[in-house]
PDB file of C-alpha atoms in Angstrom:
ATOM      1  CA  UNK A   1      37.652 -45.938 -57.127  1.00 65.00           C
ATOM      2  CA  UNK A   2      38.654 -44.906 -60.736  1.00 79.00           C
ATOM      3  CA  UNK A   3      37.022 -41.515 -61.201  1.00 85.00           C
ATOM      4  CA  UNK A   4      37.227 -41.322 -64.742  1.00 82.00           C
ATOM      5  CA  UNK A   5      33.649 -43.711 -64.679  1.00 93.00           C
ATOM      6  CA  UNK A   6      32.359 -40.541 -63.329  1.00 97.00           C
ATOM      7  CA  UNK A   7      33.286 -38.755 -66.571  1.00 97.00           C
ATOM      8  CA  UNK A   8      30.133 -39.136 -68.673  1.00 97.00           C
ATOM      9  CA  UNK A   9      28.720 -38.472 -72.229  1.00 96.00           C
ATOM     10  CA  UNK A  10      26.526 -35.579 -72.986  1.00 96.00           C
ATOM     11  CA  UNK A  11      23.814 -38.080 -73.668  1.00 96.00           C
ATOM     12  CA  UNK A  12      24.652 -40.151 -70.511  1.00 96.00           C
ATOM     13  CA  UNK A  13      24.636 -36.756 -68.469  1.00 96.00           C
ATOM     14  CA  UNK A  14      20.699 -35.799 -69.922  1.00 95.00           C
ATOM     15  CA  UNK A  15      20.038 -39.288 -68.450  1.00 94.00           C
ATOM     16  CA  UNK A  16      21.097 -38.408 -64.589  1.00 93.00           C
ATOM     17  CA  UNK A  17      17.440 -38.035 -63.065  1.00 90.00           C
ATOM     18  CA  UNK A  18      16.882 -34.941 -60.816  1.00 93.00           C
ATOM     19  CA  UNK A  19      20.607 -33.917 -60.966  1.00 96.00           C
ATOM     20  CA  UNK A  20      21.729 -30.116 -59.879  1.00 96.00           C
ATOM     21  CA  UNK A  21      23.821 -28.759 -62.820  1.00 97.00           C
ATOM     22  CA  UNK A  22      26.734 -26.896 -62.564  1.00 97.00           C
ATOM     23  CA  UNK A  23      28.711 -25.268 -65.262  1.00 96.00           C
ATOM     24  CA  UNK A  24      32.546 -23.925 -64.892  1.00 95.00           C
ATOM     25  CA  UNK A  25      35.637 -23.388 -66.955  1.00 95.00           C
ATOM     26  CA  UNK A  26      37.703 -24.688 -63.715  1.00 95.00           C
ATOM     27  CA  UNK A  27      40.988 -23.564 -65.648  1.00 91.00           C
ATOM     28  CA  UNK A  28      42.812 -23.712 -63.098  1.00 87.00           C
ATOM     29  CA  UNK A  29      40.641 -25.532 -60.667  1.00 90.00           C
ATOM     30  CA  UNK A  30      40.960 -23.770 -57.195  1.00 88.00           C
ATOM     31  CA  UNK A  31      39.992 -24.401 -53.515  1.00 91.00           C
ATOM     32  CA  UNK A  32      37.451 -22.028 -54.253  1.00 91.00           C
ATOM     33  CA  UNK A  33      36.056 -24.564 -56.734  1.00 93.00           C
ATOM     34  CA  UNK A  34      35.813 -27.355 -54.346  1.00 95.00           C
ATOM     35  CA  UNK A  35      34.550 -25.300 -51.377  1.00 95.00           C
ATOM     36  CA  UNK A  36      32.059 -23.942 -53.730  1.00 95.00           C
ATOM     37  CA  UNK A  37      30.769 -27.313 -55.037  1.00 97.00           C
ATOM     38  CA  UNK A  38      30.215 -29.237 -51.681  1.00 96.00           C
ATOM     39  CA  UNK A  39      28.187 -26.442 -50.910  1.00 96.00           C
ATOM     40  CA  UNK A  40      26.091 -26.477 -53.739  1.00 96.00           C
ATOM     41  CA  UNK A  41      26.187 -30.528 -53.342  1.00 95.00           C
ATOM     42  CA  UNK A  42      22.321 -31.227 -52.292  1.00 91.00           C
ATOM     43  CA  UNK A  43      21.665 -34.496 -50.336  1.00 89.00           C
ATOM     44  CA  UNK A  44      19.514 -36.897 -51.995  1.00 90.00           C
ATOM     45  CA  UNK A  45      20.364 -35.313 -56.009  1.00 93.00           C
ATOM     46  CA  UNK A  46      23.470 -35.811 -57.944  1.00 97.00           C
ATOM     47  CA  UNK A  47      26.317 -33.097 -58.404  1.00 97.00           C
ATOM     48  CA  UNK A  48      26.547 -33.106 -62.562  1.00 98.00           C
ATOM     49  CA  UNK A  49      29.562 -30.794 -63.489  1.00 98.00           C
ATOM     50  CA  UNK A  50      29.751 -29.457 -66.730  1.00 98.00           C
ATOM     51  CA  UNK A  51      33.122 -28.432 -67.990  1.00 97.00           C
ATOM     52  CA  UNK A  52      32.997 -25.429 -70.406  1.00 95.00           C
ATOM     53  CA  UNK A  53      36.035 -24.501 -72.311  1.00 92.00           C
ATOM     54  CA  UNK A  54      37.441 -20.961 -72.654  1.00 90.00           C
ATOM     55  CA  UNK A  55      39.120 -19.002 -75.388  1.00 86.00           C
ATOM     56  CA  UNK A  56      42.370 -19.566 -74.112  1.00 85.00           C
ATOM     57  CA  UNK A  57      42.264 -22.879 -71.806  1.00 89.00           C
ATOM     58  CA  UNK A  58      45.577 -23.622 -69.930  1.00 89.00           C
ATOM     59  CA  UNK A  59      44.329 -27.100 -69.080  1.00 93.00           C
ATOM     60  CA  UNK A  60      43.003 -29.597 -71.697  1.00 96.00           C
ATOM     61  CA  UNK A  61      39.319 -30.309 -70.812  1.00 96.00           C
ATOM     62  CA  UNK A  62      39.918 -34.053 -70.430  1.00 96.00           C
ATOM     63  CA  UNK A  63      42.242 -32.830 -67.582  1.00 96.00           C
ATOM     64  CA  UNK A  64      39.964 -30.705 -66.079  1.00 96.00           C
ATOM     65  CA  UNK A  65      37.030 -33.237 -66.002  1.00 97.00           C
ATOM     66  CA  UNK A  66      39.514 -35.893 -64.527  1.00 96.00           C
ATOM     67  CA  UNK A  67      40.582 -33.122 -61.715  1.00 95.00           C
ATOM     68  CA  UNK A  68      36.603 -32.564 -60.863  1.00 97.00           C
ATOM     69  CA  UNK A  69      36.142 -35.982 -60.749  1.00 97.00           C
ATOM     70  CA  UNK A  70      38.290 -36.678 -58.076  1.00 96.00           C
ATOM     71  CA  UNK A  71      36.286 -34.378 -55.678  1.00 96.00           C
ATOM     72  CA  UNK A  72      34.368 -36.404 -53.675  1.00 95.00           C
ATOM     73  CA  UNK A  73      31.163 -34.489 -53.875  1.00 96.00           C
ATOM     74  CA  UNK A  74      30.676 -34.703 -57.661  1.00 97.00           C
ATOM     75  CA  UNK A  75      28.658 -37.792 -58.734  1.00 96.00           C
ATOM     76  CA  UNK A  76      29.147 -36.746 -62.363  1.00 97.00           C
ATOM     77  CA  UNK A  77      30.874 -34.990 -65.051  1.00 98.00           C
ATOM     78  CA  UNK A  78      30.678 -34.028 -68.630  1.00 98.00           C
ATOM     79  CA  UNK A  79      32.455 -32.202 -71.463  1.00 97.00           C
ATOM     80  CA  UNK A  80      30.732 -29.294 -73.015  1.00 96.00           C
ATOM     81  CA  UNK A  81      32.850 -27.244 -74.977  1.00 87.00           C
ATOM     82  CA  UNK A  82      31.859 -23.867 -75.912  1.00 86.00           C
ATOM     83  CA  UNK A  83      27.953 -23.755 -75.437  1.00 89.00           C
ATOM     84  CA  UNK A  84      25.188 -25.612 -73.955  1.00 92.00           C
ATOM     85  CA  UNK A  85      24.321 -28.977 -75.175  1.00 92.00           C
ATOM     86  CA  UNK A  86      20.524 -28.942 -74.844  1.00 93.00           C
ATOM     87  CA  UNK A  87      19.079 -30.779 -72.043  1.00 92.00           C
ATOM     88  CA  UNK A  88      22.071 -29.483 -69.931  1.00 95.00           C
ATOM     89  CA  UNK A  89      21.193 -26.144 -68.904  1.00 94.00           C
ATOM     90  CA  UNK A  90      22.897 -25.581 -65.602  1.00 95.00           C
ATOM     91  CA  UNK A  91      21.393 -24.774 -62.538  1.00 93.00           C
ATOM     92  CA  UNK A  92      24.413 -22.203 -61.375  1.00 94.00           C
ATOM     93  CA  UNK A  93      27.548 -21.362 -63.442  1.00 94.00           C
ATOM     94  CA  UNK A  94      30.803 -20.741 -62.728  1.00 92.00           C
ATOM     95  CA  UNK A  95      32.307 -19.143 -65.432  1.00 88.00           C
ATOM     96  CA  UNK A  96      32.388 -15.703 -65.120  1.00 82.00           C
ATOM     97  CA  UNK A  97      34.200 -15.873 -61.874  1.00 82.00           C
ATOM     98  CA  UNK A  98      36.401 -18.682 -63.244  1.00 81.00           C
ATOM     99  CA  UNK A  99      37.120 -15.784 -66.004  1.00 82.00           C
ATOM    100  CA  UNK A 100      38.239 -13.374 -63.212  1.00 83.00           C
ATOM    101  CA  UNK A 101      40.101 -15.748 -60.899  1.00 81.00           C
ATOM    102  CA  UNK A 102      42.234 -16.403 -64.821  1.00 81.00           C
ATOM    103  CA  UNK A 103      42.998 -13.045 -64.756  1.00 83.00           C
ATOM    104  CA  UNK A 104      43.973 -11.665 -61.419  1.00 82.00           C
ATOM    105  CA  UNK A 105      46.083 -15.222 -61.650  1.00 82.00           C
ATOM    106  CA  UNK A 106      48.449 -13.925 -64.642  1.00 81.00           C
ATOM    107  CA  UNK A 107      48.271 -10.719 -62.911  1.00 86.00           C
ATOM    108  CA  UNK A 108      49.799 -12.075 -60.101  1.00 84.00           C
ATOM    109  CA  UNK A 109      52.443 -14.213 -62.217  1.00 86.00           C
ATOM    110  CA  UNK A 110      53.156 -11.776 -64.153  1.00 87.00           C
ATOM    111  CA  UNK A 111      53.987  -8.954 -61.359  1.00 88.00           C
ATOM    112  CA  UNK A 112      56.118 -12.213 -59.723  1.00 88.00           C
ATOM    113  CA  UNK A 113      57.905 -12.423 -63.015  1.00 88.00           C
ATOM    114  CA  UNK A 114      58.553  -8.752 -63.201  1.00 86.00           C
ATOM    115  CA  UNK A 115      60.228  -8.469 -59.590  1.00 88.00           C
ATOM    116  CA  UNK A 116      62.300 -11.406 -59.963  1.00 85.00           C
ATOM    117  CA  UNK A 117      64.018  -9.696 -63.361  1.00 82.00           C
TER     118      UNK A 117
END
């Protein structure tokens, strides 16, 4: 299956009856991501993911909806940007502790980087 049909419009997302929204920066996209969506995957209603973009993205949204995608329990995804589109208010975000797992991330390169030198 090609994934990127699951990579919708705004206006195609509004039009996925009864969905459960979920918003996330997914920059980088984690286990924790994928555990995390499966289990807020409810049977019978679609999985819409809604990629928001950060200040400082590493990853290129396009990449990151293609990546979320690919999971097997999201029927759905589409691009946000920077703020809610209306009609796509999610049910449970993500960003805040996408936010944190950024940082303790370059914490953890960084302090790699600094014992190698």
């Amino acid at each position: 299956m090609d994934t990127r049909t699951k990579i919708l419009s705004n206006d195609d997302a509004r039009k996925l009856a009864g969905a459960t929204l979920v918003s996330g920066y997914f920059d980088p996209i984690t286990k924790q991501h994928a555990e995390r969506l499966q289990g807020l995957k409810q049977a019978g209603s679609p999985l819409l993911v809604l990629i928001a973009t950060p200040a400082n993205a590493i990853l290129p949204p396009e990449a990151r909806a293609n990546l979320i995608a690919g999971l097997a329990c999201v029927d759905a995804v589409t691009i946000i940007g920077g703020a809610y589109p209306e009609g796509l208010m999610p049910h449970t975000q993500l960003e805040t502790g996408d936010s944190t797992r950024l940082e303790q991330l370059i914490r953890h390169v960084q302090s790699r980087q600094a014992a190698a030198q």
